[in-house]
PDB file of C-alpha atoms and ligand atoms in Angstrom:
ATOM      1  CA  MET A 635     112.784 117.642 126.623  1.00 90.00           C
ATOM      2  CA  ALA A 636     111.528 114.878 124.326  1.00 94.00           C
ATOM      3  CA  ILE A 637     112.189 111.771 126.431  1.00 96.00           C
ATOM      4  CA  SER A 638     113.248 111.223 130.008  1.00 96.00           C
ATOM      5  CA  ALA A 639     113.662 107.726 131.448  1.00 96.00           C
ATOM      6  CA  THR A 640     114.490 107.186 135.104  1.00 96.00           C
ATOM      7  CA  ASN A 641     115.581 104.007 136.907  1.00 96.00           C
ATOM      8  CA  LEU A 642     114.277 101.911 134.017  1.00 97.00           C
ATOM      9  CA  THR A 643     114.454  98.196 134.783  1.00 97.00           C
ATOM     10  CA  LYS A 644     113.222  95.054 133.027  1.00 97.00           C
ATOM     11  CA  SER A 645     113.906  91.386 133.784  1.00 97.00           C
ATOM     12  CA  PHE A 646     112.845  88.233 131.955  1.00 97.00           C
ATOM     13  CA  GLY A 647     112.390  84.678 133.200  1.00 94.00           C
ATOM     14  CA  GLU A 648     111.891  83.238 136.660  1.00 92.00           C
ATOM     15  CA  GLY A 649     114.062  81.725 139.392  1.00 91.00           C
ATOM     16  CA  ALA A 650     117.505  80.569 138.286  1.00 90.00           C
ATOM     17  CA  THR A 651     116.882  81.631 134.665  1.00 92.00           C
ATOM     18  CA  ARG A 652     115.828  85.163 135.584  1.00 93.00           C
ATOM     19  CA  MET A 653     117.996  87.793 133.894  1.00 94.00           C
ATOM     20  CA  THR A 654     117.944  91.555 133.960  1.00 96.00           C
ATOM     21  CA  ALA A 655     117.880  92.944 130.411  1.00 97.00           C
ATOM     22  CA  VAL A 656     117.775  96.623 131.426  1.00 97.00           C
ATOM     23  CA  ASP A 657     119.159  97.519 134.800  1.00 96.00           C
ATOM     24  CA  ASN A 658     118.188 100.739 136.564  1.00 95.00           C
ATOM     25  CA  THR A 659     119.014 102.954 133.608  1.00 95.00           C
ATOM     26  CA  ASP A 660     118.484 106.696 133.108  1.00 95.00           C
ATOM     27  CA  PHE A 661     118.270 108.386 129.724  1.00 95.00           C
ATOM     28  CA  VAL A 662     117.392 111.787 128.311  1.00 95.00           C
ATOM     29  CA  ALA A 663     116.822 112.878 124.694  1.00 95.00           C
ATOM     30  CA  HIS A 664     115.913 116.290 123.341  1.00 96.00           C
ATOM     31  CA  PHE A 665     113.965 117.512 120.346  1.00 96.00           C
ATOM     32  CA  GLY A 666     116.218 118.403 117.449  1.00 96.00           C
ATOM     33  CA  GLU A 667     118.797 115.690 118.119  1.00 96.00           C
ATOM     34  CA  MET A 668     119.668 112.374 116.529  1.00 96.00           C
ATOM     35  CA  VAL A 669     120.928 109.948 119.176  1.00 96.00           C
ATOM     36  CA  PHE A 670     122.626 106.643 118.375  1.00 95.00           C
ATOM     37  CA  ILE A 671     122.352 103.755 120.841  1.00 94.00           C
ATOM     38  CA  VAL A 672     125.199 101.286 120.417  1.00 93.00           C
ATOM     39  CA  GLY A 673     126.322  98.201 122.307  1.00 92.00           C
ATOM     40  CA  PRO A 674     126.979  94.484 121.965  1.00 91.00           C
ATOM     41  CA  SER A 675     124.269  92.022 121.015  1.00 91.00           C
ATOM     42  CA  GLY A 676     122.150  91.245 124.076  1.00 92.00           C
ATOM     43  CA  SER A 677     123.101  94.435 125.918  1.00 93.00           C
ATOM     44  CA  GLY A 678     119.451  95.493 126.210  1.00 94.00           C
ATOM     45  CA  LYS A 679     119.035  98.049 123.416  1.00 93.00           C
ATOM     46  CA  THR A 680     115.788  96.655 121.965  1.00 90.00           C
ATOM     47  CA  THR A 681     114.314  96.064 125.428  1.00 93.00           C
ATOM     48  CA  PHE A 682     115.204  99.627 126.377  1.00 94.00           C
ATOM     49  CA  LEU A 683     113.665 101.145 123.227  1.00 92.00           C
ATOM     50  CA  SER A 684     110.546  98.982 123.603  1.00 92.00           C
ATOM     51  CA  MET A 685     109.949 100.475 127.055  1.00 95.00           C
ATOM     52  CA  ILE A 686     110.573 104.016 125.802  1.00 94.00           C
ATOM     53  CA  SER A 687     108.174 103.574 122.900  1.00 92.00           C
ATOM     54  CA  GLY A 688     105.292 102.203 124.969  1.00 93.00           C
ATOM     55  CA  ILE A 689     105.534  98.623 123.698  1.00 92.00           C
ATOM     56  CA  LEU A 690     106.969  96.829 126.762  1.00 95.00           C
ATOM     57  CA  ARG A 691     105.972  97.686 130.338  1.00 96.00           C
ATOM     58  CA  PRO A 692     108.983  98.198 132.644  1.00 98.00           C
ATOM     59  CA  ASP A 693     109.240  96.340 135.965  1.00 97.00           C
ATOM     60  CA  ALA A 694     110.336  99.591 137.556  1.00 97.00           C
ATOM     61  CA  GLY A 695     111.143 103.162 136.611  1.00 97.00           C
ATOM     62  CA  THR A 696     109.355 105.833 134.612  1.00 97.00           C
ATOM     63  CA  VAL A 697     109.322 107.010 130.999  1.00 97.00           C
ATOM     64  CA  THR A 698     108.214 110.569 130.355  1.00 97.00           C
ATOM     65  CA  VAL A 699     107.614 111.642 126.750  1.00 95.00           C
ATOM     66  CA  LYS A 700     106.840 115.335 126.220  1.00 92.00           C
ATOM     67  CA  GLY A 701     106.112 115.559 129.946  1.00 92.00           C
ATOM     68  CA  CYS A 702     103.642 112.648 129.906  1.00 94.00           C
ATOM     69  CA  ASP A 703     104.298 109.621 132.134  1.00 97.00           C
ATOM     70  CA  ILE A 704     103.468 107.048 129.447  1.00 97.00           C
ATOM     71  CA  TRP A 705     103.290 104.008 131.723  1.00 97.00           C
ATOM     72  CA  ALA A 706     100.601 105.760 133.794  1.00 97.00           C
ATOM     73  CA  LEU A 707      98.323 105.824 130.715  1.00 97.00           C
ATOM     74  CA  ASP A 708      95.541 103.264 130.296  1.00 96.00           C
ATOM     75  CA  ASN A 709      95.743 100.823 127.374  1.00 94.00           C
ATOM     76  CA  ASP A 710      93.689 102.964 124.953  1.00 94.00           C
ATOM     77  CA  GLN A 711      95.726 106.072 125.749  1.00 95.00           C
ATOM     78  CA  LEU A 712      98.924 104.080 125.315  1.00 95.00           C
ATOM     79  CA  ALA A 713      97.759 102.807 121.902  1.00 92.00           C
ATOM     80  CA  ASP A 714      97.006 106.426 120.886  1.00 91.00           C
ATOM     81  CA  PHE A 715     100.438 107.477 122.119  1.00 92.00           C
ATOM     82  CA  ARG A 716     102.128 104.814 119.998  1.00 90.00           C
ATOM     83  CA  LEU A 717     100.086 105.672 116.910  1.00 87.00           C
ATOM     84  CA  ASN A 718     100.443 109.455 117.180  1.00 88.00           C
ATOM     85  CA  THR A 719     103.823 110.090 118.765  1.00 93.00           C
ATOM     86  CA  ILE A 720     106.115 107.234 117.750  1.00 92.00           C
ATOM     87  CA  GLY A 721     107.312 106.242 114.292  1.00 89.00           C
ATOM     88  CA  PHE A 722     109.201 102.947 114.048  1.00 87.00           C
ATOM     89  CA  VAL A 723     111.493 101.829 111.208  1.00 86.00           C
ATOM     90  CA  PHE A 724     112.522  98.185 111.314  1.00 81.00           C
ATOM     91  CA  GLN A 725     115.760  96.657 110.079  1.00 77.00           C
ATOM     92  CA  ASP A 726     114.059  94.635 107.352  1.00 79.00           C
ATOM     93  CA  TYR A 727     111.643  97.395 106.302  1.00 82.00           C
ATOM     94  CA  HIS A 728     108.514  95.239 106.973  1.00 88.00           C
ATOM     95  CA  LEU A 729     106.844  96.429 103.776  1.00 94.00           C
ATOM     96  CA  PHE A 730     103.789  94.616 102.445  1.00 95.00           C
ATOM     97  CA  THR A 731     104.850  93.126  99.120  1.00 94.00           C
ATOM     98  CA  ARG A 732     101.375  93.131  97.537  1.00 95.00           C
ATOM     99  CA  LEU A 733     100.745  96.792  98.313  1.00 96.00           C
ATOM    100  CA  THR A 734     102.220  99.640  96.277  1.00 97.00           C
ATOM    101  CA  SER A 735     104.765 101.934  97.910  1.00 97.00           C
ATOM    102  CA  ALA A 736     102.142 104.632  98.480  1.00 97.00           C
ATOM    103  CA  GLU A 737      99.695 102.119  99.965  1.00 97.00           C
ATOM    104  CA  ASN A 738     102.422 100.911 102.351  1.00 97.00           C
ATOM    105  CA  VAL A 739     103.109 104.484 103.440  1.00 97.00           C
ATOM    106  CA  ALA A 740      99.384 105.227 103.870  1.00 97.00           C
ATOM    107  CA  ILE A 741      98.800 102.402 106.395  1.00 94.00           C
ATOM    108  CA  PRO A 742      99.248 104.471 109.611  1.00 91.00           C
ATOM    109  CA  LEU A 743      96.711 107.020 108.338  1.00 93.00           C
ATOM    110  CA  ILE A 744      94.204 104.300 107.428  1.00 93.00           C
ATOM    111  CA  LEU A 745      94.664 102.981 110.983  1.00 89.00           C
ATOM    112  CA  LYS A 746      93.792 106.482 112.184  1.00 87.00           C
ATOM    113  CA  GLN A 747      90.491 106.219 110.241  1.00 89.00           C
ATOM    114  CA  GLN A 748      91.501 108.745 107.582  1.00 93.00           C
ATOM    115  CA  ASP A 749      89.848 108.206 104.230  1.00 95.00           C
ATOM    116  CA  TRP A 750      91.674 106.357 101.461  1.00 95.00           C
ATOM    117  CA  ASP A 751      92.197 109.254  99.015  1.00 95.00           C
ATOM    118  CA  THR A 752      93.470 111.669 101.675  1.00 95.00           C
ATOM    119  CA  SER A 753      95.781 108.973 103.047  1.00 96.00           C
ATOM    120  CA  LEU A 754      97.200 108.168  99.613  1.00 96.00           C
ATOM    121  CA  ALA A 755      97.757 111.857  98.839  1.00 96.00           C
ATOM    122  CA  ALA A 756      99.646 112.293 102.134  1.00 95.00           C
ATOM    123  CA  ALA A 757     101.604 109.097 101.416  1.00 96.00           C
ATOM    124  CA  ASN A 758     102.689 110.426  98.021  1.00 96.00           C
ATOM    125  CA  GLN A 759     103.804 113.682  99.676  1.00 92.00           C
ATOM    126  CA  CYS A 760     105.939 111.698 102.128  1.00 90.00           C
ATOM    127  CA  LEU A 761     107.434 109.672  99.290  1.00 93.00           C
ATOM    128  CA  GLU A 762     108.411 112.988  97.719  1.00 88.00           C
ATOM    129  CA  ILE A 763     110.080 114.047 100.998  1.00 83.00           C
ATOM    130  CA  VAL A 764     112.178 110.868 100.995  1.00 83.00           C
ATOM    131  CA  GLY A 765     113.196 111.447  97.373  1.00 85.00           C
ATOM    132  CA  LEU A 766     110.812 108.923  95.807  1.00 91.00           C
ATOM    133  CA  LYS A 767     108.477 111.230  93.922  1.00 92.00           C
ATOM    134  CA  GLY A 768     106.609 109.286  91.257  1.00 95.00           C
ATOM    135  CA  PHE A 769     107.238 105.879  92.878  1.00 97.00           C
ATOM    136  CA  GLY A 770     103.847 105.712  94.600  1.00 97.00           C
ATOM    137  CA  LYS A 771     102.443 103.039  92.301  1.00 97.00           C
ATOM    138  CA  THR A 772     105.621 100.941  92.313  1.00 97.00           C
ATOM    139  CA  LEU A 773     105.640  97.676  94.243  1.00 97.00           C
ATOM    140  CA  PRO A 774     108.423  97.500  96.871  1.00 96.00           C
ATOM    141  CA  VAL A 775     110.082  94.497  95.136  1.00 95.00           C
ATOM    142  CA  LYS A 776     110.855  96.735  92.175  1.00 96.00           C
ATOM    143  CA  LEU A 777     112.852  99.093  94.409  1.00 95.00           C
ATOM    144  CA  SER A 778     116.455  98.846  95.598  1.00 91.00           C
ATOM    145  CA  GLY A 779     117.227  98.155  99.286  1.00 88.00           C
ATOM    146  CA  GLY A 780     117.944 101.818  99.964  1.00 88.00           C
ATOM    147  CA  GLU A 781     114.703 102.854  98.260  1.00 92.00           C
ATOM    148  CA  GLN A 782     112.701 100.300 100.242  1.00 93.00           C
ATOM    149  CA  GLN A 783     114.247 101.627 103.446  1.00 89.00           C
ATOM    150  CA  ARG A 784     113.158 105.136 102.403  1.00 90.00           C
ATOM    151  CA  VAL A 785     109.598 103.871 101.820  1.00 94.00           C
ATOM    152  CA  ALA A 786     109.708 102.465 105.375  1.00 93.00           C
ATOM    153  CA  ILE A 787     110.919 105.866 106.622  1.00 90.00           C
ATOM    154  CA  ALA A 788     108.114 107.614 104.720  1.00 91.00           C
ATOM    155  CA  ARG A 789     105.627 105.275 106.405  1.00 93.00           C
ATOM    156  CA  ALA A 790     107.138 106.048 109.806  1.00 89.00           C
ATOM    157  CA  ILE A 791     106.814 109.821 109.315  1.00 88.00           C
ATOM    158  CA  VAL A 792     103.456 110.018 107.511  1.00 90.00           C
ATOM    159  CA  GLY A 793     101.593 110.512 110.797  1.00 88.00           C
ATOM    160  CA  SER A 794     104.076 113.270 111.805  1.00 86.00           C
ATOM    161  CA  PRO A 795     105.412 111.473 114.905  1.00 90.00           C
ATOM    162  CA  GLU A 796     107.689 113.550 117.101  1.00 94.00           C
ATOM    163  CA  ILE A 797     109.775 110.549 118.118  1.00 95.00           C
ATOM    164  CA  LEU A 798     111.273 108.430 115.358  1.00 93.00           C
ATOM    165  CA  ILE A 799     113.009 105.159 116.216  1.00 93.00           C
ATOM    166  CA  LEU A 800     115.135 103.276 113.690  1.00 91.00           C
ATOM    167  CA  ASP A 801     116.304  99.778 114.647  1.00 90.00           C
ATOM    168  CA  GLU A 802     119.481  98.859 112.724  1.00 88.00           C
ATOM    169  CA  PRO A 803     118.356 100.888 109.690  1.00 86.00           C
ATOM    170  CA  THR A 804     121.520 100.270 107.674  1.00 86.00           C
ATOM    171  CA  ALA A 805     122.068  96.586 108.504  1.00 83.00           C
ATOM    172  CA  SER A 806     120.643  95.364 105.200  1.00 78.00           C
ATOM    173  CA  LEU A 807     122.265  98.092 103.098  1.00 79.00           C
ATOM    174  CA  ASP A 808     125.715  98.398 101.575  1.00 83.00           C
ATOM    175  CA  GLY A 809     128.004 101.023 103.121  1.00 84.00           C
ATOM    176  CA  ASP A 810     127.359 103.870 100.699  1.00 84.00           C
ATOM    177  CA  THR A 811     123.589 103.341 100.592  1.00 82.00           C
ATOM    178  CA  GLY A 812     123.466 103.140 104.402  1.00 84.00           C
ATOM    179  CA  LYS A 813     125.309 106.431 104.705  1.00 88.00           C
ATOM    180  CA  MET A 814     123.037 108.035 102.123  1.00 85.00           C
ATOM    181  CA  VAL A 815     119.899 106.953 103.988  1.00 84.00           C
ATOM    182  CA  ILE A 816     121.176 108.269 107.358  1.00 89.00           C
ATOM    183  CA  ALA A 817     122.465 111.526 105.826  1.00 89.00           C
ATOM    184  CA  PHE A 818     119.061 111.900 104.254  1.00 84.00           C
ATOM    185  CA  VAL A 819     117.260 111.264 107.562  1.00 88.00           C
ATOM    186  CA  LYS A 820     119.427 113.856 109.280  1.00 90.00           C
ATOM    187  CA  GLU A 821     118.891 116.480 106.613  1.00 88.00           C
ATOM    188  CA  LYS A 822     115.229 115.991 105.742  1.00 84.00           C
ATOM    189  CA  VAL A 823     113.546 114.145 108.598  1.00 86.00           C
ATOM    190  CA  LEU A 824     115.231 115.551 111.710  1.00 91.00           C
ATOM    191  CA  SER A 825     113.732 118.877 112.768  1.00 92.00           C
ATOM    192  CA  ALA A 826     113.563 121.093 115.834  1.00 94.00           C
ATOM    193  CA  SER A 827     110.310 119.396 116.808  1.00 93.00           C
ATOM    194  CA  ARG A 828     111.469 115.826 116.255  1.00 94.00           C
ATOM    195  CA  CYS A 829     113.834 113.495 118.117  1.00 96.00           C
ATOM    196  CA  ILE A 830     115.396 110.519 116.339  1.00 96.00           C
ATOM    197  CA  LEU A 831     116.809 107.452 118.109  1.00 96.00           C
ATOM    198  CA  ILE A 832     118.859 104.972 116.086  1.00 94.00           C
ATOM    199  CA  VAL A 833     120.074 101.578 117.273  1.00 93.00           C
ATOM    200  CA  THR A 834     123.089 100.589 115.238  1.00 91.00           C
ATOM    201  CA  HIS A 835     126.211  98.470 115.079  1.00 87.00           C
ATOM    202  CA  ASP A 836     127.329 100.353 111.988  1.00 86.00           C
ATOM    203  CA  ILE A 837     130.286 102.560 112.889  1.00 86.00           C
ATOM    204  CA  ARG A 838     130.391 103.869 109.312  1.00 87.00           C
ATOM    205  CA  ILE A 839     127.438 106.140 110.139  1.00 89.00           C
ATOM    206  CA  ASN A 840     128.754 107.468 113.490  1.00 90.00           C
ATOM    207  CA  GLU A 841     129.633 110.815 111.929  1.00 92.00           C
ATOM    208  CA  TYR A 842     125.901 111.620 111.604  1.00 94.00           C
ATOM    209  CA  ALA A 843     125.114 111.213 115.326  1.00 95.00           C
ATOM    210  CA  ASP A 844     124.605 114.266 117.512  1.00 95.00           C
ATOM    211  CA  ARG A 845     125.206 111.976 120.476  1.00 94.00           C
ATOM    212  CA  ILE A 846     126.189 108.318 120.905  1.00 94.00           C
ATOM    213  CA  VAL A 847     124.992 106.375 123.943  1.00 93.00           C
ATOM    214  CA  HIS A 848     126.662 103.054 124.847  1.00 93.00           C
ATOM    215  CA  MET A 849     124.757 100.179 126.431  1.00 94.00           C
ATOM    216  CA  GLU A 850     126.392  97.220 128.108  1.00 94.00           C
ATOM    217  CA  ASP A 851     124.832  94.548 130.319  1.00 93.00           C
ATOM    218  CA  GLY A 852     121.580  96.478 130.526  1.00 95.00           C
ATOM    219  CA  ARG A 853     123.156  99.752 131.555  1.00 94.00           C
ATOM    220  CA  ILE A 854     124.097 102.929 129.772  1.00 91.00           C
ATOM    221  CA  THR A 855     127.823 102.933 130.333  1.00 85.00           C
ATOM    222  CA  GLY A 856     129.026 105.933 128.423  1.00 71.00           C
ATOM    223  CA  LEU A 857     128.310 108.863 126.194  1.00 68.00           C
ATOM    224  CA  ASP A 858     130.338 110.059 123.226  1.00 68.00           C
ATOM    225  CA  LYS A 859     130.021 113.145 121.126  1.00 64.00           C
ATOM    226  CA  GLY A 860     128.226 116.096 122.697  1.00 51.00           C
ATOM    227  CA  ALA A 861     127.615 114.233 125.952  1.00 41.00           C
ATOM    228  CA  GLN A 862     125.219 116.013 128.304  1.00 44.00           C
TER     229      GLN A 862
HETATM  230  N1  ATP B 942     110.973  88.404 125.599  1.00 71.74           N
HETATM  231  C1  ATP B 942     112.131  87.995 126.147  1.00 71.74           C
HETATM  232  N2  ATP B 942     112.165  86.901 126.925  1.00 71.74           N
HETATM  233  C2  ATP B 942     113.306  86.487 127.525  1.00 71.74           C
HETATM  234  N3  ATP B 942     114.499  87.117 127.370  1.00 71.74           N
HETATM  235  C3  ATP B 942     114.517  88.209 126.603  1.00 71.74           C
HETATM  236  C4  ATP B 942     113.347  88.706 125.946  1.00 71.74           C
HETATM  237  N4  ATP B 942     113.685  89.830 125.246  1.00 71.74           N
HETATM  238  C5  ATP B 942     115.014  90.009 125.458  1.00 71.74           C
HETATM  239  N5  ATP B 942     115.503  89.045 126.263  1.00 71.74           N
HETATM  240  C6  ATP B 942     116.903  88.949 126.719  1.00 71.74           C
HETATM  241  O1  ATP B 942     117.287  90.219 127.229  1.00 71.74           O
HETATM  242  C7  ATP B 942     118.632  90.530 126.855  1.00 71.74           C
HETATM  243  C8  ATP B 942     118.660  91.839 126.095  1.00 71.74           C
HETATM  244  O2  ATP B 942     118.036  91.630 124.836  1.00 71.74           O
HETATM  245  P1  ATP B 942     117.832  92.804 123.774  1.00 71.74           P
HETATM  246  O3  ATP B 942     117.125  92.223 122.602  1.00 71.74           O
HETATM  247  O4  ATP B 942     117.208  93.966 124.452  1.00 71.74           O
HETATM  248  O5  ATP B 942     119.350  93.158 123.404  1.00 71.74           O
HETATM  249  P2  ATP B 942     119.916  93.975 122.161  1.00 71.74           P
HETATM  250  O6  ATP B 942     121.033  94.818 122.713  1.00 71.74           O
HETATM  251  O7  ATP B 942     118.816  94.677 121.475  1.00 71.74           O
HETATM  252  O8  ATP B 942     120.511  92.833 121.245  1.00 71.74           O
HETATM  253  P3  ATP B 942     120.702  92.791 119.627  1.00 71.74           P
HETATM  254  O9  ATP B 942     121.729  93.844 119.298  1.00 71.74           O
HETATM  255  O10 ATP B 942     121.197  91.405 119.377  1.00 71.74           O
HETATM  256  O11 ATP B 942     119.367  93.071 119.013  1.00 71.74           O
HETATM  257  C9  ATP B 942     119.139  89.347 126.043  1.00 71.74           C
HETATM  258  O12 ATP B 942     119.884  88.491 126.891  1.00 71.74           O
HETATM  259  C10 ATP B 942     117.868  88.662 125.578  1.00 71.74           C
HETATM  260  O13 ATP B 942     118.062  87.272 125.424  1.00 71.74           O
END
């Protein structure tokens, strides 16, 4: 099992303004599957993923990733977990405009103290995996939206994370490009040793999900497609 969350709960605010963003929720994901998390704005999806990825400490409940209770780790161990196990792709790519595509992709390896040349070579290999061979020296602004998203995906996978999280990956892309990017992720990035979680409002890409999980008012309310 890749991820198991039990009784996960998180509230924000105090007194009368206190609200529960994630409410006593359980979740399981396996290696080899691509799971979509859908639900209305404010239903708790980002809060939920932040707790699963070791970014936001839950008020209650446990998150186990590859058998490790991540919220029992100390801060250094948790930082290592995030760097080595989780790859994150943001809606707006978050690429550095003054760095080349390969330099953007190399950043996680530089953070892991790998030397510059080795990191750039690995970055160029990842660009090849995402279909951008030869674009290493190109600045992101010279690329289309779909290509920039693929650079962001290359950066997320360069450290070989087993858990890949994409937050609204197609929101800034037109319909066809969005589908192409997700089809590509499913074919080339998903593997038996990797689990991919995608938050999306984009029903045009539903066909690529192995499983769709619905969130509403901080709770997982339903499962579509291959429900456990
Ligand atoms: N740091 C915070 N402080 C206070 N309230 C917060 C904080 N983060 C989230 N919330 C609240 O928790 C609820 C869930 O937010 P969350 O961002 O997890 O929802 P979401 O489903 O990801 O929404 P969206 O689809 O719009 O991104 C919302 O009501 C939000 O206002």
